[in-house]
Coordinates of C-alpha atoms in Angstrom, one line a residue:
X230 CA 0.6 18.6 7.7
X231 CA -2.5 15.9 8.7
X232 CA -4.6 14.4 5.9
X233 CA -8.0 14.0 6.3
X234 CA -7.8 10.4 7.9
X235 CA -5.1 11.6 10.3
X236 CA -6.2 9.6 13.6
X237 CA -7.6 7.2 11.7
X238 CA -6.1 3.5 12.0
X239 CA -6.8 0.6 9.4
X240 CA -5.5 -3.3 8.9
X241 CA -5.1 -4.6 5.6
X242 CA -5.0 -7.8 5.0
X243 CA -3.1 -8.8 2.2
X244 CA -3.8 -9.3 -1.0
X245 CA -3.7 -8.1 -5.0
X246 CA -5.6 -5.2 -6.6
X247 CA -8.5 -3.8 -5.5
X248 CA -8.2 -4.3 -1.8
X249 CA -4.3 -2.5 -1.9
X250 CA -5.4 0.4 -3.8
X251 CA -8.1 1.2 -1.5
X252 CA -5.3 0.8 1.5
X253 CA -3.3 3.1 -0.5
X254 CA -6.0 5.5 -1.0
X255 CA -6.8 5.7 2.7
X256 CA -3.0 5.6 3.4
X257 CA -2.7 9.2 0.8
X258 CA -5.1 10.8 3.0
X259 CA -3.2 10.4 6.3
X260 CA -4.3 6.9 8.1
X261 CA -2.3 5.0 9.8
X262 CA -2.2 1.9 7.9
X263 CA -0.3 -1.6 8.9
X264 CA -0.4 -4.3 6.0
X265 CA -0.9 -8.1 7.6
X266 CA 0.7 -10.5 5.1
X267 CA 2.8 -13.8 4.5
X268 CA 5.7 -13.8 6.3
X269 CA 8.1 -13.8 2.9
X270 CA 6.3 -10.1 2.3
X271 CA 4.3 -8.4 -0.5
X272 CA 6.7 -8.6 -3.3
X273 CA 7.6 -5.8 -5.7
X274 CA 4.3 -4.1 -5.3
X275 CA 5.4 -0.2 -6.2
X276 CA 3.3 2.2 -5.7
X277 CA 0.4 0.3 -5.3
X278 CA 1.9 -0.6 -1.5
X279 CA 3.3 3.3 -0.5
X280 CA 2.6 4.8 2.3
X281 CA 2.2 1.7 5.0
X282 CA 4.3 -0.9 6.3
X283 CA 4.0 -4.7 6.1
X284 CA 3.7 -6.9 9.2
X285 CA 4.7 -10.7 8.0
X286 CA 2.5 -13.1 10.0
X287 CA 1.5 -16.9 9.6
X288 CA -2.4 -16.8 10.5
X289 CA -2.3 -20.0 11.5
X290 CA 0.6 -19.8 14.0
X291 CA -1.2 -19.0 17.3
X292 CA 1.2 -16.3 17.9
X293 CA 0.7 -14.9 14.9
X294 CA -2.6 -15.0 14.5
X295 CA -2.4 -13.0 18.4
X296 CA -0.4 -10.4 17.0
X297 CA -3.1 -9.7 13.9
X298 CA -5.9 -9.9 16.6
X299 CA -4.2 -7.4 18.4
X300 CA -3.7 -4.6 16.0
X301 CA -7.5 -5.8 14.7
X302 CA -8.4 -5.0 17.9
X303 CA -6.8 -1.1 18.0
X304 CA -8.3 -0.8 14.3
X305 CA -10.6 1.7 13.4
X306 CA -11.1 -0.4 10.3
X307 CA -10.0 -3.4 8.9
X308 CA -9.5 -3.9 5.1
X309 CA -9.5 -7.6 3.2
X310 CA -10.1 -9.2 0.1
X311 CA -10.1 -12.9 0.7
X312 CA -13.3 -15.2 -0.7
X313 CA -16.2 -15.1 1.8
X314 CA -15.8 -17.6 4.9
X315 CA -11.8 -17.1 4.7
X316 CA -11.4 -14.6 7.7
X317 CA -14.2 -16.8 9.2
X318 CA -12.1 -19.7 9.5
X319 CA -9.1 -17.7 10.9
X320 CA -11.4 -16.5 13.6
X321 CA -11.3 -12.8 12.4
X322 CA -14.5 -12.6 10.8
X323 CA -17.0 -9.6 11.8
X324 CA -18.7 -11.1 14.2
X325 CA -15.3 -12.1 16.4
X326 CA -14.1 -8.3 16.3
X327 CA -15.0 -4.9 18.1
X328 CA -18.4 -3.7 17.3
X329 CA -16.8 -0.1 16.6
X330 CA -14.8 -1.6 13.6
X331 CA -15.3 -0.6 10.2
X332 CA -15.0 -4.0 8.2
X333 CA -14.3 -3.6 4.7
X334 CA -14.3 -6.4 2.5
X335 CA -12.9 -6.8 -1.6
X336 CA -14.7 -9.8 -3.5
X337 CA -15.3 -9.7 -6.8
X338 CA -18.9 -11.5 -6.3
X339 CA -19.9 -10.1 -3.5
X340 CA -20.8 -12.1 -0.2
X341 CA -23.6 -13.7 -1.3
X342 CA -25.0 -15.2 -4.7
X343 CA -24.7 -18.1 -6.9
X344 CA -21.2 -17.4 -7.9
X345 CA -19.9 -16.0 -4.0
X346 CA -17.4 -18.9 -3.9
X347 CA -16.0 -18.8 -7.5
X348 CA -12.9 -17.9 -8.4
X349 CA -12.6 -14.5 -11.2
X350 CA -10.5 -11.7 -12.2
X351 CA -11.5 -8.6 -13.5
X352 CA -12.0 -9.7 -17.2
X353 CA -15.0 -12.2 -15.3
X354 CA -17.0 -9.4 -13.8
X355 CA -16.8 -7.0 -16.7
X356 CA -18.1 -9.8 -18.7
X357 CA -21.4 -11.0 -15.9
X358 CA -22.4 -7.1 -15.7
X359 CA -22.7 -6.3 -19.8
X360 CA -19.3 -4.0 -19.8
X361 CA -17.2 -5.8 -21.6
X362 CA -19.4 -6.8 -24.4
X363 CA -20.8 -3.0 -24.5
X364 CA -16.5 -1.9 -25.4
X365 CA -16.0 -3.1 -28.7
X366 CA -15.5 -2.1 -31.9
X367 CA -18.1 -3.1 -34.6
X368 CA -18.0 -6.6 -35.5
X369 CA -15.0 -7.3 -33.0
X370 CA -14.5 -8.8 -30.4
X371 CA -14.4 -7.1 -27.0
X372 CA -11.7 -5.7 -25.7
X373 CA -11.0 -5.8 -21.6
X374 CA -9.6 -2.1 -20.5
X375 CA -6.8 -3.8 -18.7
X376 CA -8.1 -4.2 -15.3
X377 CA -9.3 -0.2 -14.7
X378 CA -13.0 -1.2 -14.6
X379 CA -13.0 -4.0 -12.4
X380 CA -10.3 -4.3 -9.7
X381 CA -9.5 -0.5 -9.5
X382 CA -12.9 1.9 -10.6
X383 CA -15.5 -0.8 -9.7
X384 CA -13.5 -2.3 -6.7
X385 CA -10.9 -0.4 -5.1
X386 CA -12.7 3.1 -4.9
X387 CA -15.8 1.7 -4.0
X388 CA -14.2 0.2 -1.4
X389 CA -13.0 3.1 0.0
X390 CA -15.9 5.0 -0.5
X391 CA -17.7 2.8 1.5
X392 CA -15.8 2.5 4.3
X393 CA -15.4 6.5 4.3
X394 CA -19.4 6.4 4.4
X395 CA -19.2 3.8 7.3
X396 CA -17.0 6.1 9.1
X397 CA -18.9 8.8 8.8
X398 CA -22.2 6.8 10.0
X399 CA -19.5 5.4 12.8
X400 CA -19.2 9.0 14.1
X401 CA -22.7 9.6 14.4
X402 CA -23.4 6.1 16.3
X403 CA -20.2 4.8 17.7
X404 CA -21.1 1.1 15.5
X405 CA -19.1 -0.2 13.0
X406 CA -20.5 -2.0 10.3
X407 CA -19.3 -4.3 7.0
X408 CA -18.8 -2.8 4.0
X409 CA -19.3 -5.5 1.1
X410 CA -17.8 -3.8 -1.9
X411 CA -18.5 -5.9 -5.0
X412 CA -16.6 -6.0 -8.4
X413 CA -19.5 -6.9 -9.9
X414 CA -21.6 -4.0 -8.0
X415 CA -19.3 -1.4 -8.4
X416 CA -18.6 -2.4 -12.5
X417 CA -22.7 -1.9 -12.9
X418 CA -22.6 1.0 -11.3
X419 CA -20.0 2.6 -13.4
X420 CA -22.2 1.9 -16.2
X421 CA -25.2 3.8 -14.8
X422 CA -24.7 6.0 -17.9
X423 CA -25.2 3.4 -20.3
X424 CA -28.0 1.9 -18.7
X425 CA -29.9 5.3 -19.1
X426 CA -28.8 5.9 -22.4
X427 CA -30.5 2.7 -23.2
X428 CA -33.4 3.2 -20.9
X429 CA -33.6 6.9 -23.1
X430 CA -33.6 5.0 -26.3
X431 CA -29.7 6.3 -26.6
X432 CA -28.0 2.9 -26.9
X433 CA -30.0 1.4 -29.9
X434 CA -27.0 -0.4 -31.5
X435 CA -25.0 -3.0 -31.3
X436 CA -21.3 -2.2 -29.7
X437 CA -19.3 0.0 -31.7
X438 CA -22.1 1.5 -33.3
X439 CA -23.5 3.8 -31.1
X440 CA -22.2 7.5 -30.1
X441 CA -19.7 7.0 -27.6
X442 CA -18.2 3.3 -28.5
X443 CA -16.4 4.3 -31.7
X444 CA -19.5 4.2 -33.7
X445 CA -19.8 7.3 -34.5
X446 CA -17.1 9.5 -36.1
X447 CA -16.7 12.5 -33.4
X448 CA -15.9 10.3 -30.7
X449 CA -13.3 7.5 -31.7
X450 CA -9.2 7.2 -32.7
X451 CA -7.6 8.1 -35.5
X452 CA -4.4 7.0 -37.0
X453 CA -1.9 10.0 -38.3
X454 CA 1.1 9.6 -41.1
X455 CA 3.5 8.2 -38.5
X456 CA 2.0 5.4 -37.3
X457 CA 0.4 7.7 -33.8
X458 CA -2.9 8.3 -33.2
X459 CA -5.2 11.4 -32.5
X460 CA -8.3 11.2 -29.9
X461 CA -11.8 12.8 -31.4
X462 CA -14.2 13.5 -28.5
X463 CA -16.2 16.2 -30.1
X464 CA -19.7 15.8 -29.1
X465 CA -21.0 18.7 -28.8
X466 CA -21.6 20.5 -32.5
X467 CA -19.8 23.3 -31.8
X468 CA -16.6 21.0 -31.5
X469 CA -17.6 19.2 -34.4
X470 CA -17.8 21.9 -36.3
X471 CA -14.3 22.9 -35.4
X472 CA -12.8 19.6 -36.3
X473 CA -14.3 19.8 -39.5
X474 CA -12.8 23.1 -40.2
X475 CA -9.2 22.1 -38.7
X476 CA -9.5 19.3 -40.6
X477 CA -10.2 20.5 -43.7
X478 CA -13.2 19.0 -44.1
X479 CA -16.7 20.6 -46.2
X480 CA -19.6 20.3 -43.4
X481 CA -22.3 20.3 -46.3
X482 CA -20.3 17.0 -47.6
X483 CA -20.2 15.4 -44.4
X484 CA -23.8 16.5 -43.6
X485 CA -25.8 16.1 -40.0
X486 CA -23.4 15.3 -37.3
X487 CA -26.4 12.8 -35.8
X488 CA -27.3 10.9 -38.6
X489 CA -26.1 7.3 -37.7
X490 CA -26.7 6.3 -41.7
X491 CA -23.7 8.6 -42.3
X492 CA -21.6 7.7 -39.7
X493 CA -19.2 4.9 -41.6
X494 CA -19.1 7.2 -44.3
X495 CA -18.0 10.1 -42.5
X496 CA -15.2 8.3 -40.5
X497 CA -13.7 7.1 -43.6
X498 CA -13.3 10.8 -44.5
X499 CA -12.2 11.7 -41.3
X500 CA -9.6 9.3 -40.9
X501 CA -8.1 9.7 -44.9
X502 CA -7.3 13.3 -42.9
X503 CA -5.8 12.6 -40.3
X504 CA -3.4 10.4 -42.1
X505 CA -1.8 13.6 -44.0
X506 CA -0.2 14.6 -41.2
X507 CA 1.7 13.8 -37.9
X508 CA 0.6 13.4 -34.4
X509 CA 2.7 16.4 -33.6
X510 CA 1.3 18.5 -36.0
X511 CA -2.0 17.7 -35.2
X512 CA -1.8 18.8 -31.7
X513 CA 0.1 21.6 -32.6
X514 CA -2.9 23.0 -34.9
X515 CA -5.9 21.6 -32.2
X516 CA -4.1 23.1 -29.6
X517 CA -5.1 26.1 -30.6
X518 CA -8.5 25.7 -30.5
X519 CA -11.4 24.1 -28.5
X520 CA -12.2 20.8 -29.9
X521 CA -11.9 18.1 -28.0
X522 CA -8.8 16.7 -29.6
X523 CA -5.5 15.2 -28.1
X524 CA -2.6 13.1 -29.2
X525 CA -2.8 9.6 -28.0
X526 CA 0.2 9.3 -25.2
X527 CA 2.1 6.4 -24.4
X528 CA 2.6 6.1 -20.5
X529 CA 6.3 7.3 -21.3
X530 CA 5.2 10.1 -22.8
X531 CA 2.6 11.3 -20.0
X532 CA 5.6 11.1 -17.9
X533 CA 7.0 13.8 -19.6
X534 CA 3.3 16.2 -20.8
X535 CA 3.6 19.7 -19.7
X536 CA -0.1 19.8 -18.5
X537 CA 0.7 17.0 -16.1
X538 CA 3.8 18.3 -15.4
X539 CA 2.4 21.4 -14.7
X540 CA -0.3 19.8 -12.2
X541 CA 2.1 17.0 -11.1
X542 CA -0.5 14.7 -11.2
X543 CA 2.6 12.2 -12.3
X544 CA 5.5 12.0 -8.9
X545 CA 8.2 9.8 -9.0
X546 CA 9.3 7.5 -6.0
X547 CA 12.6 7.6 -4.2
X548 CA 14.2 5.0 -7.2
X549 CA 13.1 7.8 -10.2
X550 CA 10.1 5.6 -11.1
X551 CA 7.2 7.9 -12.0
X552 CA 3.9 6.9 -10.5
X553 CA 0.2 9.0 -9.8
X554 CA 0.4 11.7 -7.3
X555 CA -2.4 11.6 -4.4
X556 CA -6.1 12.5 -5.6
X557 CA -8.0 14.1 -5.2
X558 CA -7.0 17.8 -4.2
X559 CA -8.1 18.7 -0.8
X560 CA -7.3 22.4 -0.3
X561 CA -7.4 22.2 3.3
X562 CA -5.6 19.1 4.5
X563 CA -4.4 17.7 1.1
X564 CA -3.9 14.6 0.4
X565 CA 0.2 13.2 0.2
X566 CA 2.2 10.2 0.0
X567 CA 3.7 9.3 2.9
X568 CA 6.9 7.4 4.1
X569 CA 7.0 3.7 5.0
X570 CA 8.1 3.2 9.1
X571 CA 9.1 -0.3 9.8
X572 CA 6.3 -2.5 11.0
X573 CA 7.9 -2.6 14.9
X574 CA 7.7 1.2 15.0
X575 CA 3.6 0.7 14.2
X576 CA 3.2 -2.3 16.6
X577 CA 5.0 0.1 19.2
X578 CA 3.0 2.9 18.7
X579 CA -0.5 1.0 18.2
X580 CA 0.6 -0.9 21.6
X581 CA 0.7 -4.0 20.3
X582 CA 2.8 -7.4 21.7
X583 CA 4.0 -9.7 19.7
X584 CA 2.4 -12.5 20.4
X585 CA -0.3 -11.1 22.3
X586 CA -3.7 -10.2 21.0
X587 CA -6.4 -8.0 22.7
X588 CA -5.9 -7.2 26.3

């Protein structure tokens, strides 16, 4: 069965993170995608590299750098994530390629700007753009959400959800375009809700004092009797009201679920509950009833949850290794990994030379 993207043709030029997991994305929903990198290869990679072969080329061996042009030059879009002036210098900058290309490129600065040519990582963008000082606890220091904001929410996906939106402008018009997909863009935008709770009057606080940063006690952690930990997202009153009850807890002691006075109070009560009991038979008794509660899994333990079991939204790869299925669920031309052909068979079947660049 096609994917979506079937048709569709894309070079990525190598490199870590953000820039692969949009490949992979595009790759999921059926286009043919060729990875350009060092001649040694990607590495161990895993699932972050399924789907698309790897072509091994020097760029600065003329025959090399033929061979890129070439498949460049059969591309409907080309995919890198190298600091601005890089694919310049190699000659394979947007202004030396077709003008039907799609040109999609990963920075974590963005093309232009004070900081274009610095180095960063994720940790760096969260901390320009306000994130990662707005995800802490009170009094404590921040604490980076591995790299999820950054290189995969704020970079990757917005990535490919730019260069889907080019395509679809590229259909209409029959002109390519660049994409510049920012870390630091796409990390902002992913905080658009905070802005406007602030903008609302909704964010007073410092971190970890406000309603949805472990300041207040419906929506936070809590550590059971064997050392696990039960997640409390009960915002809405009728929830709360239910964790109250499951907990054991008076709601005339505990008083107005929105007064912020309360709130250190009320989490100290909260949590002394929780710790009489087990993770498992917490979930066992919130199971049965809706309010927003859920053990805290370990990634070993996802592997093995019946919901996502039930969904496989966990698949694992031809060595056992589990790893996330495709998303999200097209129910017309879904969305599916797919297997990796040697890089000959795609330089074959794009009509590419070795060697030999645009004819």
């Amino acid at each position: 069965m096609n994917g979506p993207l079937t048709g569709v043709r894309v070079v990525e030029f190598g490199g870590l993170g953000p820039a692969p997991f949009a490949s992979m994305l595009l790759a999921d929903a059926g286009a043919d995608v060729v990875r350009v990198d060092r001649p040694g290869g990607p590495g161990d990679g895993g699932a972050l590299l399924r789907g698309r072969p790897w072509i091994g080329l020097d760029l600065k061996d003329g025959a090399d750098l033929a061979t890129a042009r070439g498949l460049v030059a059969r591309a409907d879009v080309l995919l890198e994530g190298f600091r601005p002036g890089v694919m310049e210098r190699l000659g394979l900058g947007p202004e030396s390629c077709h003008a039907g290309l799609v040109y999609g490129r990963m920075t974590g600065w963005g093309q232009d700007g004070p900081r274009a040519h610095q180095p960063g990582h994720d940790i760096n963008y969260l901390a320009l753009t306000g994130a990662l000082r707005s995800i802490a606890r009170r009094g404590k220091a921040p604490v980076p959400p591995l790299n999820l904001v950054g290189d995969y929410g704020g970079g990757g996906m917005l990535l490919a959800f730019g260069v889907l939106a080019a395509l679809l402008e590229r259909g209409r018009t029959g002109r390519g375009q660049v994409v510049d997909a920012a870390m630091v863009d796409g990390v902002s935008l992913l905080m658009t809700g905070i802005w406007s709770r602030a903008a609302q009057g909704r964010w007073p606080g410092e971190p970890g004092t406000n309603d949805i940063d472990t300041g207040a006690p419906f929506y936070d952690v809590y550590a059971t009797a064997d050392g696990e930990y039960m997640a409390v997202g009960s915002i809405e009153p009728q929830f709360w009201h239910r964790v109250l009850d499951g907990l054991g807890l008076d709601p005339q002691v505990v008083g107005d679920q929105w007064d912020r006075a309360r709130w250190p109070e009320v989490k100290r009560l909260v949590a002394a509950a929780f710790a009489t009991r087990t993770r498992s038979e917490w979930t066992d008794r919130f199971d049965r009833v809706d309010a927003c509660v859920t053990p805290v899994l370990s990634m070993r333990e996802a592997a093995a949850d019946p919901h996502l079991a039930a969904r496989a939204t966990l698949v694992r790869d031809a060595d056992g290794h589990p790893g996330p299925a495709p998303a999200p669920r097209l129910s017309g031309t879904p969305l599916r990994t797919r297997p990796t052909d040697p890089a000959e068979d795609v330089l074959g079947r794009w009509g590419v030379a070795v060697g030999v660049g645009a004819s």
